[in-house]
PDB file of C-alpha atoms and ligand atoms in Angstrom:
ATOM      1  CA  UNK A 139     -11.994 -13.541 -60.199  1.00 55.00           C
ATOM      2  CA  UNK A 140     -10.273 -10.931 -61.093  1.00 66.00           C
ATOM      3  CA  UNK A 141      -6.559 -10.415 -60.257  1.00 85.00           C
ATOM      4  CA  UNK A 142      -7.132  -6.917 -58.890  1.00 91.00           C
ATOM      5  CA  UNK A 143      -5.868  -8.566 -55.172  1.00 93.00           C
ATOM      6  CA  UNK A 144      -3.149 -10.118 -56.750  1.00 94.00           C
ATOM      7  CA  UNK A 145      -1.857  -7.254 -57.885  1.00 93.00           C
ATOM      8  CA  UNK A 146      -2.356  -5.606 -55.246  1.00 92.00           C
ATOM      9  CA  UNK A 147      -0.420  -7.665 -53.330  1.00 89.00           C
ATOM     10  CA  UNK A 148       2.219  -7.803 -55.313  1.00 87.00           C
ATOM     11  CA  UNK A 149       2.763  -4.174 -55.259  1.00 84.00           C
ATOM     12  CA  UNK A 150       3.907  -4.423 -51.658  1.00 79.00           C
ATOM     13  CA  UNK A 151       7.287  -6.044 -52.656  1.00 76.00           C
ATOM     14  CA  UNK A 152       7.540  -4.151 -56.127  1.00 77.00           C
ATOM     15  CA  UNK A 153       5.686  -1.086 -57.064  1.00 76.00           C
ATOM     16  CA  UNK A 154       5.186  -1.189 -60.586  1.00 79.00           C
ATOM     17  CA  UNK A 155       4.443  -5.443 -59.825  1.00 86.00           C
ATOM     18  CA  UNK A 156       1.709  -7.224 -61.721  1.00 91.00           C
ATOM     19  CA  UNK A 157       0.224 -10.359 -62.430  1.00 94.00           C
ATOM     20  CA  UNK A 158      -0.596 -11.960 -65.967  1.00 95.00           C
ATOM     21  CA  UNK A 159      -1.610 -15.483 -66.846  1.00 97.00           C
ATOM     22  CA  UNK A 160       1.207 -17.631 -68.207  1.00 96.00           C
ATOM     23  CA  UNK A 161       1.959 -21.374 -68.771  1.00 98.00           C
ATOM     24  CA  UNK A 162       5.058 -22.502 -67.221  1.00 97.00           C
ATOM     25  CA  UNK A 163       6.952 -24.455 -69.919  1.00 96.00           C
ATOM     26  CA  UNK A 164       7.826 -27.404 -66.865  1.00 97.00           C
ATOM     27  CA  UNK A 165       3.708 -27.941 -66.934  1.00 98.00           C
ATOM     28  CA  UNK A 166       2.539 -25.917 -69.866  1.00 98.00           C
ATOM     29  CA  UNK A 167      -1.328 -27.286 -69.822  1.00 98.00           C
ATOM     30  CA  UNK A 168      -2.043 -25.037 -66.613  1.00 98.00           C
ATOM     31  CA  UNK A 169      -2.428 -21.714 -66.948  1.00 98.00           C
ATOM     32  CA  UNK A 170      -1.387 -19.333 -63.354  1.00 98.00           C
ATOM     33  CA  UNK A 171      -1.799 -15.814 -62.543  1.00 97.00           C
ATOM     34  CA  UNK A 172       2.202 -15.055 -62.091  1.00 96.00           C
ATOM     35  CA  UNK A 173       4.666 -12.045 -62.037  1.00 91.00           C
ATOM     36  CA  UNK A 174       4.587 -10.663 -65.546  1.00 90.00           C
ATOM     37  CA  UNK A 175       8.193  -9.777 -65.860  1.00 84.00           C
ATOM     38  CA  UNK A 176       7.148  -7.251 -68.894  1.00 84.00           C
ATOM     39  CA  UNK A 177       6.719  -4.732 -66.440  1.00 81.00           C
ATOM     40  CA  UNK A 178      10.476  -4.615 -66.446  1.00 73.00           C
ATOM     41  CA  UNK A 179      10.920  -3.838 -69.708  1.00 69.00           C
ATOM     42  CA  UNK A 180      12.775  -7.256 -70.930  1.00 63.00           C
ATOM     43  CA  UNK A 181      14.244 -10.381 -68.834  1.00 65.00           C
ATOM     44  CA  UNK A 182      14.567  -9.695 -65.119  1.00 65.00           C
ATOM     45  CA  UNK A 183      18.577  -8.443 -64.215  1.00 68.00           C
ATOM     46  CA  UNK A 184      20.099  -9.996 -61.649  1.00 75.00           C
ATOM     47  CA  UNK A 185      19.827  -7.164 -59.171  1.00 72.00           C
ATOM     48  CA  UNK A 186      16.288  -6.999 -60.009  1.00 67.00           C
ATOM     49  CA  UNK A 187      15.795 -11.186 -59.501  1.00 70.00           C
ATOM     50  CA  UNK A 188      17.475 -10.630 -56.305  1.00 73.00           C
ATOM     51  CA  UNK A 189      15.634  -7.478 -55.441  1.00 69.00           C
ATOM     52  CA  UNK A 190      12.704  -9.905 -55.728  1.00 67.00           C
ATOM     53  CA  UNK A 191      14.065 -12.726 -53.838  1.00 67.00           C
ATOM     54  CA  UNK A 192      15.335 -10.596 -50.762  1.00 74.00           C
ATOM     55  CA  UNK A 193      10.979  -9.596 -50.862  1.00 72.00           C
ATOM     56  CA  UNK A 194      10.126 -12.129 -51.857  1.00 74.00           C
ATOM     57  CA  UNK A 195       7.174 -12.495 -53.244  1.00 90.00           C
ATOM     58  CA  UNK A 196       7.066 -16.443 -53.972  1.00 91.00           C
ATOM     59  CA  UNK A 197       3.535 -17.384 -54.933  1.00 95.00           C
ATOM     60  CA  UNK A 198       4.056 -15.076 -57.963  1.00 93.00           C
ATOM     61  CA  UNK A 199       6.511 -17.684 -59.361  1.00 93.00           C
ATOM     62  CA  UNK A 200       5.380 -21.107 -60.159  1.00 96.00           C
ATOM     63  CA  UNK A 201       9.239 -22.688 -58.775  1.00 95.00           C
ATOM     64  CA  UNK A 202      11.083 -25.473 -60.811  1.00 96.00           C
ATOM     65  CA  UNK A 203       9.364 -28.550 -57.933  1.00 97.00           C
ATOM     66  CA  UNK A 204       6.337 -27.295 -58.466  1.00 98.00           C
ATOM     67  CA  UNK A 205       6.385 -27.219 -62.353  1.00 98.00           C
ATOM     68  CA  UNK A 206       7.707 -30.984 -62.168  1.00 98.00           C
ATOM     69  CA  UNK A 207       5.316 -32.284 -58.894  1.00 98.00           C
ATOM     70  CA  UNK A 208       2.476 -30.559 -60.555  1.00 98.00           C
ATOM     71  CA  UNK A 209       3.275 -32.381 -64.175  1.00 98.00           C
ATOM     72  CA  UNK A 210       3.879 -35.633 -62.144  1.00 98.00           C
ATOM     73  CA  UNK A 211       0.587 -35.411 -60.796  1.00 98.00           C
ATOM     74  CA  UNK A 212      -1.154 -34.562 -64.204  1.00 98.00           C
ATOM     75  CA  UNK A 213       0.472 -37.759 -66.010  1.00 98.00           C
ATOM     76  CA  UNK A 214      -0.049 -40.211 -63.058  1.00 98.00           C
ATOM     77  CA  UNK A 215      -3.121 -38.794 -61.936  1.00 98.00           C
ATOM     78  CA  UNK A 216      -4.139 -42.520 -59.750  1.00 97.00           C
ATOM     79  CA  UNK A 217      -1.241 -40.738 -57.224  1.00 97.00           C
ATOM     80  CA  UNK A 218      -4.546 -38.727 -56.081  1.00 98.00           C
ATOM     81  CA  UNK A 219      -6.962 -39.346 -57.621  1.00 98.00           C
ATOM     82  CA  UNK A 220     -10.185 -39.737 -55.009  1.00 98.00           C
ATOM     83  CA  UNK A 221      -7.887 -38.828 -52.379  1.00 98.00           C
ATOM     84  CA  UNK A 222      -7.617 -35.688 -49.836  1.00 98.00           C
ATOM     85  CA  UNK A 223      -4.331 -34.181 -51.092  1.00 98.00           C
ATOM     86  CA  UNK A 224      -2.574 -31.363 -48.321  1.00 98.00           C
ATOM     87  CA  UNK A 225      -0.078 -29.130 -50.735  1.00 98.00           C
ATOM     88  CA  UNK A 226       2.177 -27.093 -48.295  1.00 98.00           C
ATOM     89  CA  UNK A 227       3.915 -24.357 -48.937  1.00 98.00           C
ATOM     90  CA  UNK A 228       1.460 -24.057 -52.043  1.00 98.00           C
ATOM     91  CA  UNK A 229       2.701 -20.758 -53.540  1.00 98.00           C
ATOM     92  CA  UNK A 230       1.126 -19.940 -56.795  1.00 98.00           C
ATOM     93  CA  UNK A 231      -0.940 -23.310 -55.647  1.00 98.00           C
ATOM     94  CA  UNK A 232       0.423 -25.048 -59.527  1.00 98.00           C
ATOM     95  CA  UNK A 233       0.327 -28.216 -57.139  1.00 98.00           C
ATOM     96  CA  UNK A 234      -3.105 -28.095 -56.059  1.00 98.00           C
ATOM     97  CA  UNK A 235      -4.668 -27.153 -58.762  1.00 98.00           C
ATOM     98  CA  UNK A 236      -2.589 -29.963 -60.587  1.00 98.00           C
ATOM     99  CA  UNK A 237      -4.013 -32.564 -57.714  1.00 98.00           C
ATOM    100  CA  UNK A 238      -7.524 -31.279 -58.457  1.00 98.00           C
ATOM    101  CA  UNK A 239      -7.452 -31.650 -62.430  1.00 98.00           C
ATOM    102  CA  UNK A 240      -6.266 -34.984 -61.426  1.00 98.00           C
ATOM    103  CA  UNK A 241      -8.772 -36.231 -59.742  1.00 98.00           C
ATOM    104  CA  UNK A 242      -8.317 -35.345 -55.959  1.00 98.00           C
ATOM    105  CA  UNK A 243     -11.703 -35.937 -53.975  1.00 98.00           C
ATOM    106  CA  UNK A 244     -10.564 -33.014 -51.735  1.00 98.00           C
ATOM    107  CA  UNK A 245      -6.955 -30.707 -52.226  1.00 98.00           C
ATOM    108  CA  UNK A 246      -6.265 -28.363 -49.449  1.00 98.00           C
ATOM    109  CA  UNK A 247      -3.737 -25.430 -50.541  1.00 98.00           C
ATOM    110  CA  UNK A 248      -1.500 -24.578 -47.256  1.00 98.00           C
ATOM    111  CA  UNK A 249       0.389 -21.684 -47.022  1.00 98.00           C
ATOM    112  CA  UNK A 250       2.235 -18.995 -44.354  1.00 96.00           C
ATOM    113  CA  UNK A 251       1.258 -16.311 -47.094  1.00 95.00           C
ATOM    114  CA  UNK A 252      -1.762 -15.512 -46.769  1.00 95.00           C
ATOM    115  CA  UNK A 253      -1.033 -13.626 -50.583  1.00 94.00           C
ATOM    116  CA  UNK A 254      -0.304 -17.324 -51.236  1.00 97.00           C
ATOM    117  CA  UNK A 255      -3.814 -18.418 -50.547  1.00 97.00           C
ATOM    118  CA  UNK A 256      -5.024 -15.711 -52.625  1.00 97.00           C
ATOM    119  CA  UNK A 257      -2.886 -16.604 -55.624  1.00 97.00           C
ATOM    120  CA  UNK A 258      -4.272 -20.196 -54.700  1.00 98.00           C
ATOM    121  CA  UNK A 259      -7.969 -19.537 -55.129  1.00 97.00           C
ATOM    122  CA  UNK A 260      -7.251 -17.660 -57.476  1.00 97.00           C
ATOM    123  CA  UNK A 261      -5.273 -19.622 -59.551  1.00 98.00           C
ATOM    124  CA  UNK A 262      -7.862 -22.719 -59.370  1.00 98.00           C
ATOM    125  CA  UNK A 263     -10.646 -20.656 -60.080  1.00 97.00           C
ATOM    126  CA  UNK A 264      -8.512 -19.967 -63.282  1.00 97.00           C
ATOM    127  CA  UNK A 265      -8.547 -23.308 -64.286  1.00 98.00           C
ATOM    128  CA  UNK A 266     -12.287 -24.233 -63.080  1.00 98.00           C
ATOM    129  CA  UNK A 267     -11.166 -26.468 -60.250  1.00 98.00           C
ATOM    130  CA  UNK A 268     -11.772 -26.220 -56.454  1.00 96.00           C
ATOM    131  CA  UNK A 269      -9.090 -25.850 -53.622  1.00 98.00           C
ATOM    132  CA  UNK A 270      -9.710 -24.857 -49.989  1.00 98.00           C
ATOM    133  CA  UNK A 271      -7.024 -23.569 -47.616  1.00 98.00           C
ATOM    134  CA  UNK A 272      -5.540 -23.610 -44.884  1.00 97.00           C
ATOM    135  CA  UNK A 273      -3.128 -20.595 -43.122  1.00 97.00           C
ATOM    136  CA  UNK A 274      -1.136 -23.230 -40.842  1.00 94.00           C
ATOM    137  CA  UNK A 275      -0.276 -26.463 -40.850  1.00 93.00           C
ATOM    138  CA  UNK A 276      -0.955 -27.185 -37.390  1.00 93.00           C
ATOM    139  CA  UNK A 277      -4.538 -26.468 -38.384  1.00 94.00           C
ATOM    140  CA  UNK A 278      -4.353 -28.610 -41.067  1.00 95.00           C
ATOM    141  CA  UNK A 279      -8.040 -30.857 -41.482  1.00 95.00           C
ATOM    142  CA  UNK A 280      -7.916 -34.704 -40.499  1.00 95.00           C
ATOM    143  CA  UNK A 281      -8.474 -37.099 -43.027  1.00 96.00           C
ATOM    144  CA  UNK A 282      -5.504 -36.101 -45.233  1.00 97.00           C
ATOM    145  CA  UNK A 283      -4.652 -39.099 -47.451  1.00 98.00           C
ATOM    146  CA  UNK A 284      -1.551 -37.562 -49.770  1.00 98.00           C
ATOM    147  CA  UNK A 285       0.607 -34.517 -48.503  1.00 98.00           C
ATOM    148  CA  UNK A 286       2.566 -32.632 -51.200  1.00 98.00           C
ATOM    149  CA  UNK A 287       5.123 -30.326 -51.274  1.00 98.00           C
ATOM    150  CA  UNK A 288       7.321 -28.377 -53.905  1.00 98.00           C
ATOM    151  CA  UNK A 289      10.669 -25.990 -53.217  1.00 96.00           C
ATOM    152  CA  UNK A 290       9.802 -25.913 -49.073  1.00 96.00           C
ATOM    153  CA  UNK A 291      12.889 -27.346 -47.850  1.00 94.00           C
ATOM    154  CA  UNK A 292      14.979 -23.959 -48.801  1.00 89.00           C
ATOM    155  CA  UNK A 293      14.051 -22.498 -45.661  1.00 91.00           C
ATOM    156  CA  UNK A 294      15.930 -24.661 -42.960  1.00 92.00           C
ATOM    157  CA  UNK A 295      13.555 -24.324 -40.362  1.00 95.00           C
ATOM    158  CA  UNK A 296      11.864 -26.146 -42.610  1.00 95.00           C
ATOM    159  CA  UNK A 297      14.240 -29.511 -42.181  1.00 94.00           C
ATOM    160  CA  UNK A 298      12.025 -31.229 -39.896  1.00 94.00           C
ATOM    161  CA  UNK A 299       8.860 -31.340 -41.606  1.00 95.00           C
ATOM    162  CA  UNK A 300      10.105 -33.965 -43.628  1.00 96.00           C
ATOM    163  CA  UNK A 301      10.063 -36.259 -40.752  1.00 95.00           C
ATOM    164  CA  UNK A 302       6.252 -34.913 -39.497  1.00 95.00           C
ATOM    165  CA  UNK A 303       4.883 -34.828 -43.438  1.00 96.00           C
ATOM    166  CA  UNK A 304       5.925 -38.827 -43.349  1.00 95.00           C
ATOM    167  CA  UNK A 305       4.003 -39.345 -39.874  1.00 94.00           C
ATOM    168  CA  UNK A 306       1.312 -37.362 -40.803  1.00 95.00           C
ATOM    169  CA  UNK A 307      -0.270 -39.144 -44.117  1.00 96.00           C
ATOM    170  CA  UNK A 308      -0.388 -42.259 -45.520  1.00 96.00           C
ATOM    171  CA  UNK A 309       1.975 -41.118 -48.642  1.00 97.00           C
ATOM    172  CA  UNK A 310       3.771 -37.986 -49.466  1.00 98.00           C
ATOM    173  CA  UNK A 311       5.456 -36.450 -52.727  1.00 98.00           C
ATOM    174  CA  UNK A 312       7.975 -34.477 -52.086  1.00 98.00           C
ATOM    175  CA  UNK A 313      10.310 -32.348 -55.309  1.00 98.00           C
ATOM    176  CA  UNK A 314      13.059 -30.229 -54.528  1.00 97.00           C
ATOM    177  CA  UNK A 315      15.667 -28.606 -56.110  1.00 94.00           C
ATOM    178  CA  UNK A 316      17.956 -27.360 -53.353  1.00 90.00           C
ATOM    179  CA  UNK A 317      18.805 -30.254 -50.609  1.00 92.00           C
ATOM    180  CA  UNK A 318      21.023 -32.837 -52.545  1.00 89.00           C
ATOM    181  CA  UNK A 319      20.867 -35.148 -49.463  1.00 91.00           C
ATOM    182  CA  UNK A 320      17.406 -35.636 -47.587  1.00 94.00           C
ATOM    183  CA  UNK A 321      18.872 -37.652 -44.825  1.00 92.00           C
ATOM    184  CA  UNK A 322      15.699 -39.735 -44.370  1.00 95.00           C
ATOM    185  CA  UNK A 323      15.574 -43.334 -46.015  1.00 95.00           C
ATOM    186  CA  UNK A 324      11.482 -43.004 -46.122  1.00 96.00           C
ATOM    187  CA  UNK A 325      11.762 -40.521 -49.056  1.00 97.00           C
ATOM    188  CA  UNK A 326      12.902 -42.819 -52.077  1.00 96.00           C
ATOM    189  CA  UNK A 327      13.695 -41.226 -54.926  1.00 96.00           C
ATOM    190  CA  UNK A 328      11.156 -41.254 -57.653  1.00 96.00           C
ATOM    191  CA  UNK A 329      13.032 -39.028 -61.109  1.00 97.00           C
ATOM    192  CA  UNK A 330      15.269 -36.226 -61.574  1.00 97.00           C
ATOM    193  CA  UNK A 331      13.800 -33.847 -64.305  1.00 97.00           C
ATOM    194  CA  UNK A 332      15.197 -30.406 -65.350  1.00 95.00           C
ATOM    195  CA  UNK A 333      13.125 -27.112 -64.844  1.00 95.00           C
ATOM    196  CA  UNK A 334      13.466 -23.909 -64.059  1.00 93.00           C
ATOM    197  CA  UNK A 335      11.736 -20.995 -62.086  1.00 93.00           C
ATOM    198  CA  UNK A 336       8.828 -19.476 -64.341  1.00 94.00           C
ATOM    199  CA  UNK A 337       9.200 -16.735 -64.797  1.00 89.00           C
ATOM    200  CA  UNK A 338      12.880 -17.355 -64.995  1.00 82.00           C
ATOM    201  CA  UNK A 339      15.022 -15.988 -62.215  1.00 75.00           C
ATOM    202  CA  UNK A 340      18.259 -16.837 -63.733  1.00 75.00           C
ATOM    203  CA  UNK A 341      19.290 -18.810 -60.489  1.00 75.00           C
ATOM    204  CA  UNK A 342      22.173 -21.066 -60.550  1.00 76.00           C
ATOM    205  CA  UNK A 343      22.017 -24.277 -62.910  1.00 78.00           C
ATOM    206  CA  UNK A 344      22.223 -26.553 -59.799  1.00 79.00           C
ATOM    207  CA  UNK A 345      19.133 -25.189 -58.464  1.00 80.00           C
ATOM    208  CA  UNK A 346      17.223 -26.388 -62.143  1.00 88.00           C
ATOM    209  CA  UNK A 347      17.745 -30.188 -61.438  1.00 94.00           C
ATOM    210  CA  UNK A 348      14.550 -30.989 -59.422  1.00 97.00           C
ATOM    211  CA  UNK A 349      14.711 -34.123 -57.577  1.00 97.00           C
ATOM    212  CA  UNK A 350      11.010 -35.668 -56.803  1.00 98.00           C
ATOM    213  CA  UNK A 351      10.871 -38.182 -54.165  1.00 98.00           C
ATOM    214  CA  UNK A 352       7.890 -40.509 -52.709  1.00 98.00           C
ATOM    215  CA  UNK A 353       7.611 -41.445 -48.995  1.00 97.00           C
ATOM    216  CA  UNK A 354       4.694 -43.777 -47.869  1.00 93.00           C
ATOM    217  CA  UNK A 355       3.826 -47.524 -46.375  1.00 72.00           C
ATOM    218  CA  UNK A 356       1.663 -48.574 -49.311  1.00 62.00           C
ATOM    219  CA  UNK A 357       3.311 -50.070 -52.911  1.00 55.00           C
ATOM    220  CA  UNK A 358       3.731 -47.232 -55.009  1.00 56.00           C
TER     221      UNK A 358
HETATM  222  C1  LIG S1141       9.639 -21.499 -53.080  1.00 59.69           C
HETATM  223  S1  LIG S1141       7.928 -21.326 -52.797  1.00 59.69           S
HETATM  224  C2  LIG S1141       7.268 -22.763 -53.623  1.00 59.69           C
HETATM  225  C3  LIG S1141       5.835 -22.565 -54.035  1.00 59.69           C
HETATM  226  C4  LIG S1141       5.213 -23.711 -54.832  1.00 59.69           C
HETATM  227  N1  LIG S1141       5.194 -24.935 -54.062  1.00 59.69           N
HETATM  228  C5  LIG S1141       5.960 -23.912 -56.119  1.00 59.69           C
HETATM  229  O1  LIG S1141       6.699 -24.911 -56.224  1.00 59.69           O
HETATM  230  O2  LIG S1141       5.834 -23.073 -57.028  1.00 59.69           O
HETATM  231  C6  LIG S1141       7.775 -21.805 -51.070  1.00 59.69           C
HETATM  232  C7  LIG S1141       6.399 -21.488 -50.459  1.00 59.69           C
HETATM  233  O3  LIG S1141       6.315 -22.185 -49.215  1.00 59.69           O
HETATM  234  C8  LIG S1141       5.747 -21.334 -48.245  1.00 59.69           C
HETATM  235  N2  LIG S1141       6.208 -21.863 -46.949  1.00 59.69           N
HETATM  236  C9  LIG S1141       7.463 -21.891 -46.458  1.00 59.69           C
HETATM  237  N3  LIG S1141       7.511 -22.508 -45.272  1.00 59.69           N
HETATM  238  C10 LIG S1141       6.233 -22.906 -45.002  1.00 59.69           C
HETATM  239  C11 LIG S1141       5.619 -23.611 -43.920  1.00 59.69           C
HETATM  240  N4  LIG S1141       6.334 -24.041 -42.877  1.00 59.69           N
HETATM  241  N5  LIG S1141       4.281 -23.828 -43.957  1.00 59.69           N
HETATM  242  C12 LIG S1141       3.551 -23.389 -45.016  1.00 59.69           C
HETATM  243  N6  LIG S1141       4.072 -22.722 -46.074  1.00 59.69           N
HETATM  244  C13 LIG S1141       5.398 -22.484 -46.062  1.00 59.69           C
HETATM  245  C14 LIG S1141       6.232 -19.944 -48.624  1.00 59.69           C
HETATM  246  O4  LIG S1141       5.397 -18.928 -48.080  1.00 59.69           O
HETATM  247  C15 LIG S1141       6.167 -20.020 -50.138  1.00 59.69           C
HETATM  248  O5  LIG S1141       4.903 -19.614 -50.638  1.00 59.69           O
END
């Protein structure tokens, strides 16, 4: 594939936008079709990162939680390994393609985006893997055995999912690098491991301390 759509796509948010393949340092063995910040003629200024943020064009950064859920998943790969793995809120999809190189029977990429799901397919047809995907997560296929999810909770609205991800599958890995306090004693956290936004966005130190947490009824 090429990433002709990609670009595309990105040139809705910023004109002279484009996509190159990069390896985020936080999970440097997987390559991704991201924002190639080159186009801006050195490191991104702050008015352009927030330029970028206010439109934001998310799947074309592979966020710090993704970076560490989708090394996680590469270095314990038994957390999917034969299993149907639900990434929401997939963005550049570094998770599910991370679940399929591990070992996932089945990894379904879920996002609102439907440029998400592009950079998804995409992005695991980069690195010779397979990942469906879904546009909603109320249409979400039965049968899902792991549900992951990487830098979702910045959105508020977003709050209560944590509560309907740990109903909805036997297990679920959650990383996230803005809510210090979950509030729900089913997520148990797992490791706290540094990262930051690839390409960088120069956001506030606090916001590079990923926290990855584990919610599910079997030992683990
Ligand atoms: C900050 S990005 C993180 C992307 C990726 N997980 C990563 O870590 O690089 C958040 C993504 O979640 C998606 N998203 C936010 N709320 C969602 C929801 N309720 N259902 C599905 N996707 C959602 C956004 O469209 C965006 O692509």
């Amino acid at each position: 594939m090429t990433p002709d759509l990609l670009n595309h796509h990105l040139q809705q948010t910023l004109s002279r936008g484009r996509v190159a393949v990069s390896h985020p340092a936080g999970c440097p063995s997987i390559p991704l079709y991201l924002f190639d910040p080159s186009v801006l003629e050195g490191p991104l200024s702050h008015d352009e990162a927030q330029a970028v943020v206010a439109e934001p064009a998310y799947w074309s950064f592979c966020w710090a939680s993704g970076q560490v859920l989708a090394q996680w998943l590469l270095d314990h790969p038994e957390t999917v390994a034969g299993r149907t793995v639900l990434d929401v809120g997939c963005g550049s999809g570094v998770v599910a393609v991370a679940a399929a190189l591990a070992g996932a029977k089945r990894v379904i990429a879920c996002d609102l985006d439907p440029a998400a799901l592009a950079a998804a397919r995409a992005n695991a047809a980069l690195n010779g893997v397979a990942v469906d995907t879904c546009d909603d997560w109320h249409r979400r296929p039965d049968g899902i055995d792991v549900i992951t999810a990487a830098d979702v909770l910045y959105d508020p609205d977003n709050r209560p999912l944590l509560g309907v991800f740990a109903e909805a599958a036997p297990e679920v890995w959650l990383a996230d690098s803005r809510v210090r306090d979950l509030g729900d004693a089913r997520y148990v956290h797992r490791v706290t491991v540094e990262a930051r936004t690839w390409p960088d966005l120069n956001e506030f130190e606090e916001f590079n301390r990923v926290r990855l947490y584990r919610a599910g009824n079997a030992l683990g």
